[in-house]
Short mmCIF file of C-alpha atoms and ligand atoms in Angstrom, two decimals:
data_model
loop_
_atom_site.label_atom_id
_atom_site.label_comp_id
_atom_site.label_asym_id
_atom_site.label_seq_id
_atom_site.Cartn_x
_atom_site.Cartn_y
_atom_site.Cartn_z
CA UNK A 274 -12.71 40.49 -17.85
CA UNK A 275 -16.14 40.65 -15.73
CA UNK A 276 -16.04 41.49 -12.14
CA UNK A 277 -17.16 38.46 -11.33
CA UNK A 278 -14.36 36.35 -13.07
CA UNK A 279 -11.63 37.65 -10.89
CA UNK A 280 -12.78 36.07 -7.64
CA UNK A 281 -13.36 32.86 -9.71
CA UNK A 282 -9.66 32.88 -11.09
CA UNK A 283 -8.48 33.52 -7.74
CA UNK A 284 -9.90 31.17 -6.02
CA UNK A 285 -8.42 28.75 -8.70
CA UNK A 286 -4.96 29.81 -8.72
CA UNK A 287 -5.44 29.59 -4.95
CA UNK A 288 -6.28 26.24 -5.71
CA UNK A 289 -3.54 25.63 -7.85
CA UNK A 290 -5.26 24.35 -10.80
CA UNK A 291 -6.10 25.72 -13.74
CA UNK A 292 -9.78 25.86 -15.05
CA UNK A 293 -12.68 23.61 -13.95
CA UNK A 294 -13.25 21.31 -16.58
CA UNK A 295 -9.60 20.52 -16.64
CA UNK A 296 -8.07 18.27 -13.81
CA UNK A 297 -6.42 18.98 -11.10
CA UNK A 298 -2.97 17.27 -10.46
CA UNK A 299 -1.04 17.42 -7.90
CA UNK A 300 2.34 15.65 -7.02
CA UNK A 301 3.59 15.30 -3.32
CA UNK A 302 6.15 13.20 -1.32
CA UNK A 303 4.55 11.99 1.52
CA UNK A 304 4.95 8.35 3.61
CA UNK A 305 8.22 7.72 1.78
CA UNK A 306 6.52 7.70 -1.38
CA UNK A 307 6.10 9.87 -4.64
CA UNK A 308 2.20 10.63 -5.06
CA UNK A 309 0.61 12.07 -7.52
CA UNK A 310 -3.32 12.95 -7.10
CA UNK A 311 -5.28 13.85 -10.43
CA UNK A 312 -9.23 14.92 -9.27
CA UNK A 313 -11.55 15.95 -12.01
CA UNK A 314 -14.91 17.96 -11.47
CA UNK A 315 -15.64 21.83 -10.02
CA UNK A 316 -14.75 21.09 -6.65
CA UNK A 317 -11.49 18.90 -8.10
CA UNK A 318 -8.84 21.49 -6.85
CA UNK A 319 -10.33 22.41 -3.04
CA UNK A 320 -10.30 18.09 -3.19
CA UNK A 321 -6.80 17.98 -4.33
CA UNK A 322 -5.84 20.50 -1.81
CA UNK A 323 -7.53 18.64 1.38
CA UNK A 324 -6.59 15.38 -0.26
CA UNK A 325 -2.81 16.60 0.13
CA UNK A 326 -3.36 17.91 3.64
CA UNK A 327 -5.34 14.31 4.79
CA UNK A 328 -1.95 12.20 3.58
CA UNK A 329 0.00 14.47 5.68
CA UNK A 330 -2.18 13.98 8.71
CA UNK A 331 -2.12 10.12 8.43
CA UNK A 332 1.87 10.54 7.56
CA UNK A 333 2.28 12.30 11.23
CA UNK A 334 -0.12 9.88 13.24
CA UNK A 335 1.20 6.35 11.36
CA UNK A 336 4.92 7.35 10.90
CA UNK A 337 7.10 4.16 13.13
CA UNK A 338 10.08 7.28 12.93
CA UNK A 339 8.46 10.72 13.70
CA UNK A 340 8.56 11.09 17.71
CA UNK A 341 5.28 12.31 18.04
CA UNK A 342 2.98 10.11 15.63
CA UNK A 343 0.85 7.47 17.59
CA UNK A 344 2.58 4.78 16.08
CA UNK A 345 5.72 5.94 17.96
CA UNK A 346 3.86 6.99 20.79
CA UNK A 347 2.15 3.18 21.48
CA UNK A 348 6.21 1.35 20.32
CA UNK A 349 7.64 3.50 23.34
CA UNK A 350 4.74 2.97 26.01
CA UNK A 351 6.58 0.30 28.17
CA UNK A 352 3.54 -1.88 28.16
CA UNK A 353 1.26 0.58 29.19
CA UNK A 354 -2.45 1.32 27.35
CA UNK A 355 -2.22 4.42 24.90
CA UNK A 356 -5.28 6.01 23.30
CA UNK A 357 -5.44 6.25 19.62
CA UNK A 358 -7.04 8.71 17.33
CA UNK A 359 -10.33 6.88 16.16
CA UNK A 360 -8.84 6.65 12.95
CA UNK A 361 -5.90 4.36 13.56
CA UNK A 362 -7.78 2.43 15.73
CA UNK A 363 -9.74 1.54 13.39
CA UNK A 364 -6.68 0.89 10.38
CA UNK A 365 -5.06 -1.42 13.27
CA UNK A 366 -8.41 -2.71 13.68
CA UNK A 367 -8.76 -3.99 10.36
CA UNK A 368 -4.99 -5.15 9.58
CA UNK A 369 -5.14 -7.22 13.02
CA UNK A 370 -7.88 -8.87 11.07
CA UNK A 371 -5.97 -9.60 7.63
CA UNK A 372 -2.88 -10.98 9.87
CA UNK A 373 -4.77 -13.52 11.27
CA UNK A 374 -6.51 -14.29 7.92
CA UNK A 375 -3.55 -14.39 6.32
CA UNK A 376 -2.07 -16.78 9.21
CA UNK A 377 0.85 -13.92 10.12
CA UNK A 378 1.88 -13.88 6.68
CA UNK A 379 1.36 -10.07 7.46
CA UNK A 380 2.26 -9.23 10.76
CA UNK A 381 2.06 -5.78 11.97
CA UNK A 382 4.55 -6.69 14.62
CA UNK A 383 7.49 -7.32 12.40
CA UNK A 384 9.26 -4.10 12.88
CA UNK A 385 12.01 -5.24 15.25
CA UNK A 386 13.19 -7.00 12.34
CA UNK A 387 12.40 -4.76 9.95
CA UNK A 388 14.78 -2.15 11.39
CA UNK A 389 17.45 -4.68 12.49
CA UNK A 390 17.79 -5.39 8.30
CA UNK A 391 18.30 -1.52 8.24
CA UNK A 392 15.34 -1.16 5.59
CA UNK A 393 14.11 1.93 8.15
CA UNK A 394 17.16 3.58 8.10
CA UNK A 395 18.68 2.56 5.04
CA UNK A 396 21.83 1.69 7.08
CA UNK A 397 21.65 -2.12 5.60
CA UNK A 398 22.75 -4.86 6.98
CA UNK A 399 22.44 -9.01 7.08
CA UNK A 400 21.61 -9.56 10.89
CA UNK A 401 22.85 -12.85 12.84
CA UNK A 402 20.57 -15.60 13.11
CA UNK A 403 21.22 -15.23 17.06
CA UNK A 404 19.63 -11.76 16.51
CA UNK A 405 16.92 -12.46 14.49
CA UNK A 406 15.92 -15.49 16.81
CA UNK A 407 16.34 -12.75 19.70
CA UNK A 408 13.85 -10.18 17.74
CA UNK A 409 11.50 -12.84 16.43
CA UNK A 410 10.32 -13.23 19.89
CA UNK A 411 8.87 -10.44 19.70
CA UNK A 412 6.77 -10.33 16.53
CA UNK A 413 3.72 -11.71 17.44
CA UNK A 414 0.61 -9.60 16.10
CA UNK A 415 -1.96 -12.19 18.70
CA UNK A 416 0.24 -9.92 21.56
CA UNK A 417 -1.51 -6.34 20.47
CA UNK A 418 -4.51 -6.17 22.47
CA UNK A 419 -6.91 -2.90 20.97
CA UNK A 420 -9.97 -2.06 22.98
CA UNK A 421 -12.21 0.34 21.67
CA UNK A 422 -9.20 3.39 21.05
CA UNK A 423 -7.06 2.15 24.24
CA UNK A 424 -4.21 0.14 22.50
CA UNK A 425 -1.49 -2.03 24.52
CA UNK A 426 1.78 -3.00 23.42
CA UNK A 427 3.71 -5.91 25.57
CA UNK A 428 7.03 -4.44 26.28
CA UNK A 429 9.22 -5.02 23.27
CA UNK A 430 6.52 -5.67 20.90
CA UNK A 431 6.78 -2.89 18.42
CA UNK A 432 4.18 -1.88 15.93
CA UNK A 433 4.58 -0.92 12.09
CA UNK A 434 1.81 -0.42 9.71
CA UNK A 435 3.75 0.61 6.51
CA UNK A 436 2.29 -2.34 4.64
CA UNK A 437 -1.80 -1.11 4.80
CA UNK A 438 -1.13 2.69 5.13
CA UNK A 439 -1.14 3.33 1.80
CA UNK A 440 -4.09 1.10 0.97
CA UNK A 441 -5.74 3.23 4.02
CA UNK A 442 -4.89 6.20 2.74
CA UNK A 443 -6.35 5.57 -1.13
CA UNK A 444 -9.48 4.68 0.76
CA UNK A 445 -9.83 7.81 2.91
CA UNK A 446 -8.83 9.76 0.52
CA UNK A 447 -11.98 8.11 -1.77
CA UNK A 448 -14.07 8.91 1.09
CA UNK A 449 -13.15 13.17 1.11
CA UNK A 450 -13.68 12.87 -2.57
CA UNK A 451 -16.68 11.43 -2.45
CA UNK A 452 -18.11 13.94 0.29
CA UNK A 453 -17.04 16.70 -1.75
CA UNK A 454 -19.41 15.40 -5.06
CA UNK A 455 -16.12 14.03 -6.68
CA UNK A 456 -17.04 11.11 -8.96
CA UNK A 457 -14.03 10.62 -11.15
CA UNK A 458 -10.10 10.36 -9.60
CA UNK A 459 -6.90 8.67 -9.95
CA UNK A 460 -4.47 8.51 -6.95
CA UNK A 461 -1.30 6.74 -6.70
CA UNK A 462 0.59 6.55 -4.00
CA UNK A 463 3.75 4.65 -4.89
CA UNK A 464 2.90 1.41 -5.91
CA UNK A 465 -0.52 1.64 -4.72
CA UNK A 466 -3.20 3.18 -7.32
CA UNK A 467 -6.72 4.00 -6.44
CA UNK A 468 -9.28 4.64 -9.28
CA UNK A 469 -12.21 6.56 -8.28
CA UNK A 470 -15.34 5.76 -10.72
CA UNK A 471 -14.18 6.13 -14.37
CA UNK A 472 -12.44 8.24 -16.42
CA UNK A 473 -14.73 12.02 -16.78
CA UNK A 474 -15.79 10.37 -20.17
CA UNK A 475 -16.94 7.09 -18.27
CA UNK A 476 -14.30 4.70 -19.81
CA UNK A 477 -12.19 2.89 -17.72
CA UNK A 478 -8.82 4.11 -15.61
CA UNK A 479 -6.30 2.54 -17.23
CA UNK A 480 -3.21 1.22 -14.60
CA UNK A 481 0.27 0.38 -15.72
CA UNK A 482 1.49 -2.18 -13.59
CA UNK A 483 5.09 -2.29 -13.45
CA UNK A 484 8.25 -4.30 -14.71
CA UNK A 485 10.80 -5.56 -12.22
CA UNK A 486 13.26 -4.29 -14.36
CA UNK A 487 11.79 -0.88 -15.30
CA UNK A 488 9.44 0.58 -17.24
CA UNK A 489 5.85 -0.95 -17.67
CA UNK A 490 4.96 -4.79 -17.92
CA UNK A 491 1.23 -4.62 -18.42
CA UNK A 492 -2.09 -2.58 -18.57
CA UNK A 493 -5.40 -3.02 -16.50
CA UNK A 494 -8.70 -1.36 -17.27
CA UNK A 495 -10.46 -0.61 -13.86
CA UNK A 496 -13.17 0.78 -12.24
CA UNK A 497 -13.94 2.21 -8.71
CA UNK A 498 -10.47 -0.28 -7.55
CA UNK A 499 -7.72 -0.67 -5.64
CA UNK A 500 -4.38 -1.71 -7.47
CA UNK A 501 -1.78 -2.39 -4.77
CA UNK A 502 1.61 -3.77 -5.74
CA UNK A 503 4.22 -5.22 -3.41
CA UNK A 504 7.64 -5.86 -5.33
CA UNK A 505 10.72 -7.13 -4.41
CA UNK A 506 11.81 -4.79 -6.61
CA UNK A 507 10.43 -1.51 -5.03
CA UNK A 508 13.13 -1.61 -1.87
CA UNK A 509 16.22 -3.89 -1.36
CA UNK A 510 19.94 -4.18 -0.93
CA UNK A 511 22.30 -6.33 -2.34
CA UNK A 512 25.50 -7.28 -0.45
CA UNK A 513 27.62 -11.11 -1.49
CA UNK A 514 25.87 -10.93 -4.68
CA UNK A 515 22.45 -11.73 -3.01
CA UNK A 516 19.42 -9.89 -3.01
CA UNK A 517 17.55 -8.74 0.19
CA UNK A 518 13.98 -7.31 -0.04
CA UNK A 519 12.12 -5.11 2.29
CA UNK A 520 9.05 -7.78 2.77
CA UNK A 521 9.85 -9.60 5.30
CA UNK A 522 8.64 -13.22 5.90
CA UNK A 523 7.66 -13.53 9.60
CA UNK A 524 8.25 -17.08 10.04
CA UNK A 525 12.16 -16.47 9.11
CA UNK A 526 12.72 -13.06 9.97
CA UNK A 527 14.09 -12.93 6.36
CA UNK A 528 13.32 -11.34 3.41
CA UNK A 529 10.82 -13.13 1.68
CA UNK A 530 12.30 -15.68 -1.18
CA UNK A 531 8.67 -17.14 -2.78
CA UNK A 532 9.74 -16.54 -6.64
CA UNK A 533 7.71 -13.77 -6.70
CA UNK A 534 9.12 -10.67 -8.48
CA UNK A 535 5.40 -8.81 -7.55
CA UNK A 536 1.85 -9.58 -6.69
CA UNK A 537 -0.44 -7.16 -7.46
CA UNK A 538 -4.23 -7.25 -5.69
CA UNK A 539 -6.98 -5.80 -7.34
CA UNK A 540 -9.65 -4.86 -4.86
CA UNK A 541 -12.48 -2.78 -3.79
CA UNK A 542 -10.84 -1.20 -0.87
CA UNK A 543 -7.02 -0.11 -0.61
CA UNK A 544 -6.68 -1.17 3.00
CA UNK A 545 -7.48 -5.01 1.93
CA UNK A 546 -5.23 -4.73 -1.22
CA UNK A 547 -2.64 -3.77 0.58
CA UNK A 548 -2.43 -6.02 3.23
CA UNK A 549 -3.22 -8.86 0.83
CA UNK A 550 -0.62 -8.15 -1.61
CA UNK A 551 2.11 -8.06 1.40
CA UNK A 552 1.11 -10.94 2.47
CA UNK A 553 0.63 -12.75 -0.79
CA UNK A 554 4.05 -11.81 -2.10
CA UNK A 555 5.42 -13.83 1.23
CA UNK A 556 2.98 -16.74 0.88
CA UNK A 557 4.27 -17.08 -3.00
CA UNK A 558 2.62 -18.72 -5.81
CA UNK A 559 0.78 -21.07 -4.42
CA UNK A 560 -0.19 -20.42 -0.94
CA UNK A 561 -1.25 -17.21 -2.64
CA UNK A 562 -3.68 -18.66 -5.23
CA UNK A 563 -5.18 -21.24 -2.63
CA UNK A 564 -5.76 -18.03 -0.20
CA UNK A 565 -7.73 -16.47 -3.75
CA UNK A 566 -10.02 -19.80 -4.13
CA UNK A 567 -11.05 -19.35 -0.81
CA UNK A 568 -11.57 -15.69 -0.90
CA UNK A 569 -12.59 -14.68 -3.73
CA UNK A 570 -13.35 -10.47 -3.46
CA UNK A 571 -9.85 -9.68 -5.10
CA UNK A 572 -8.18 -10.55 -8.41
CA UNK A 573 -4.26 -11.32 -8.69
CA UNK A 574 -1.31 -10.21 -11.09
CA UNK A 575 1.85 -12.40 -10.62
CA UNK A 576 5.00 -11.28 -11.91
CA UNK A 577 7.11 -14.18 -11.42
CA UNK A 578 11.57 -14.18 -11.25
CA UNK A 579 11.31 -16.48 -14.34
CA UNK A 580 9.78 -13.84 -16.09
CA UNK A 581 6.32 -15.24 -16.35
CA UNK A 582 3.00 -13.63 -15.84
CA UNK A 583 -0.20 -14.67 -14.59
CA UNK A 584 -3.39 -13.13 -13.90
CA UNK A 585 -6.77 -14.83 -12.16
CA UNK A 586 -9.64 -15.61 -14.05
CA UNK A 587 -11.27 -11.69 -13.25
CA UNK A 588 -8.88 -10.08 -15.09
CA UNK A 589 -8.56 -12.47 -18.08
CA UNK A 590 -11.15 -9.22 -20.17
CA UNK A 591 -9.46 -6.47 -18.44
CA UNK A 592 -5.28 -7.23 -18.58
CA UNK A 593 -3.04 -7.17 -21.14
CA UNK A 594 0.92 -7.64 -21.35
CA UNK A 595 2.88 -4.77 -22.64
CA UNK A 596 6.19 -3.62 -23.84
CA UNK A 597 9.25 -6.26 -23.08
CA UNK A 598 6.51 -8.58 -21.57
CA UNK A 599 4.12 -8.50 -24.57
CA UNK A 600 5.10 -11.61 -26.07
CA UNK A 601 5.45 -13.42 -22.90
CA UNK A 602 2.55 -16.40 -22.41
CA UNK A 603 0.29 -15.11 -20.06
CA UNK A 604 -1.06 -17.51 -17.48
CA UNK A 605 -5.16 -17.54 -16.54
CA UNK A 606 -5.27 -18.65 -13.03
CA UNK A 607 -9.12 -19.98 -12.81
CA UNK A 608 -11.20 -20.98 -9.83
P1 LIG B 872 4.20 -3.09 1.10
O1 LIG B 872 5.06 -2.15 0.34
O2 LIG B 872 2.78 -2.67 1.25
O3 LIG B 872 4.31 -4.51 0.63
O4 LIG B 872 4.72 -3.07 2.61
C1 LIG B 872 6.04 -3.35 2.91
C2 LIG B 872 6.42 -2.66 4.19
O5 LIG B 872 5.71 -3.25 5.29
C3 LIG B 872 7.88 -2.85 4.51
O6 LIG B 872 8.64 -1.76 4.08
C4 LIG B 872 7.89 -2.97 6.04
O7 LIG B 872 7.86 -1.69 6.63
C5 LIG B 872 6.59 -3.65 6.33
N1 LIG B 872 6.65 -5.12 6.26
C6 LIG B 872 7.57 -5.92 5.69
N2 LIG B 872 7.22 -7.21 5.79
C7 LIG B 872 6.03 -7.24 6.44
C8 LIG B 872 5.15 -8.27 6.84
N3 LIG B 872 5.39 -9.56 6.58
N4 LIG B 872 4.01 -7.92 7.50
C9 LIG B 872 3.74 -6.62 7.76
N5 LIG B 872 4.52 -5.61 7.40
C10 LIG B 872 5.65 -5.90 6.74
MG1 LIG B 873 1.02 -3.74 1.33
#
């Protein structure tokens, strides 16, 4: 072997990938979540390697439980301003926006209730309706005033951005990529998947989306999107033979009950399909669709309880049902 190799093939193992044609993969556990990132190109395994460190950076500034993460920080302040990293203030920026498009459907606010259903803790519980009137009064996303990178909390009002960090993070990670000459990459981050231009051999990513009981219920053939999927399915309890999900509808301070077994959003950024699919899965079926004809920059996968699927009208060329679901009729949702 040259002289010259060696530096090369250290610089790759240092990397952890193998050779530079192949990709890069790397798995992680980061936000709660499994995450696999696969990067292709030269530069794929220096991308996977500052793509891994990035996630853990947002994990320790967005975390509601780690003591010193801004998120934390701003939920203890006692009402008084905190700054924020110019980052965050610009994720909180951008979900204040989709909760009031989304009429509080999504409420960054809800995590006083979130918690008191145990769903941060795991210790699970069905809370009081005395309680949950008591903690309602204190979800109110309109309450969160953000100037420039100087937030303020009311006292009580408690902030949790689980349902866009994800999306944020597919979207920052995109960015790195991109600045690194990146043009082709697949990252999912639970049940959020970000496809980065096309395959290397220019086809299209292909995205399972999944069953509610397991395994895979369809395909989708994307490019340069966002495929964000919020399931009842993904984190609940059961207690009395009922079924409690971690989505929470703000209006009841319950988990949401729409007939909805997942929405998926297909988007151009992860932040918006995010925020839109938590939102969607509380609106349900219909509130969801009307939200769609008035929108209009994202496509929709319904999974519904009664087993039926439907897709909107940009997906009809792009979608197909799979496995258990194959033979299932598949709905076109149209304009
Ligand atoms: P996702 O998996 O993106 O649908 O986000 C769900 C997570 O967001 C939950 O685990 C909660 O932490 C939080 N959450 C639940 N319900 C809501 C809601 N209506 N608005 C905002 N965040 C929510
Ligand atoms: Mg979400």
């Amino acid at each position: 072997m040259g002289r010259r190799i060696w530096p090369l093939l250290l610089a790759l193992l240092l990397a952890g990938c193998a050779a530079p044609e192949e990709p890069c993969r790397r798995e992680l556990e980061a936000m709660d979540t499994y995450m696999v990132l696969t990067v292709y190109g030269p530069r794929a395994g220096e991308a996977a390697g500052q793509g891994e460190a990035l996630l853990r950076e947002l994990e320790a500034r967005l975390s509601v439980t780690e003591e010193d993460s801004e998120i934390y920080r701003a939920n203890h302040s006692g009402g008084e301003p905190v700054p924020l990293s110019e980052d965050t203030a610009r994720l909180l920026a951008q979900a204040l926006a989709l909760c009031e498009s989304t009429e509080g459907a999504l409420d960054v606010t809800i995590y006083p209730v979130v918690r008191s259903w145990g769903f941060t803790t795991g210790a699970f519980r069905v809370p009081e309706e005395a309680e949950l009137a008591r903690l309602l009064e204190r979800v109110d996303y309109t309450r969160v005033r953000l100037e420039g990178d100087s937030l303020t909390l009311p006292e009580g009002v408690e902030l949790d951005l689980g349902a866009v960090a994800k999306g944020w993070a597919g979207d920052r990670l995109t960015e790195l990529f991109r600045s690194l000459g990146i043009t082709s990459a697949i990252v999912e981050l639970g049940g959020n998947v970000q496809a980065m231009g096309t395959r290397p051999d220019g086809e299209p990513w292909r995205v399972a989306v999944q069953a509610p009981e397991g395994g895979y219920a369809a395909a989708l053939e994307v490019a340069d999107k966002a495929v964000v999927t919020s399931g009842g399915y993904q984190r609940y309890f059961q207690q009395d033979g009922k079924t409690y999900c971690h989505i929470i509808d703000p209006a009841a301070g319950r988990p949401a009950e729409s007939g909805l077994a997942s929405v998926t959003v297909v988007a151009d950024r992860g932040v918006r399909a995010d925020g839109l699919s938590t939102a969607l899965f509380v609106m349900g079926r219909e509130r969801a669709e009307a939200y769609w004809r008035e929108h209009g920059d994202f496509e929709l996968i319904f999974l519904g309880e009664d087993g039926g699927a439907a897709v909107t009208e940009g997906l009809e060329d792009c979608f197909t049902l799979y496995g258990e679901w194959e033979d299932r009729p598949l709905e076109i949702v149209r304009r």
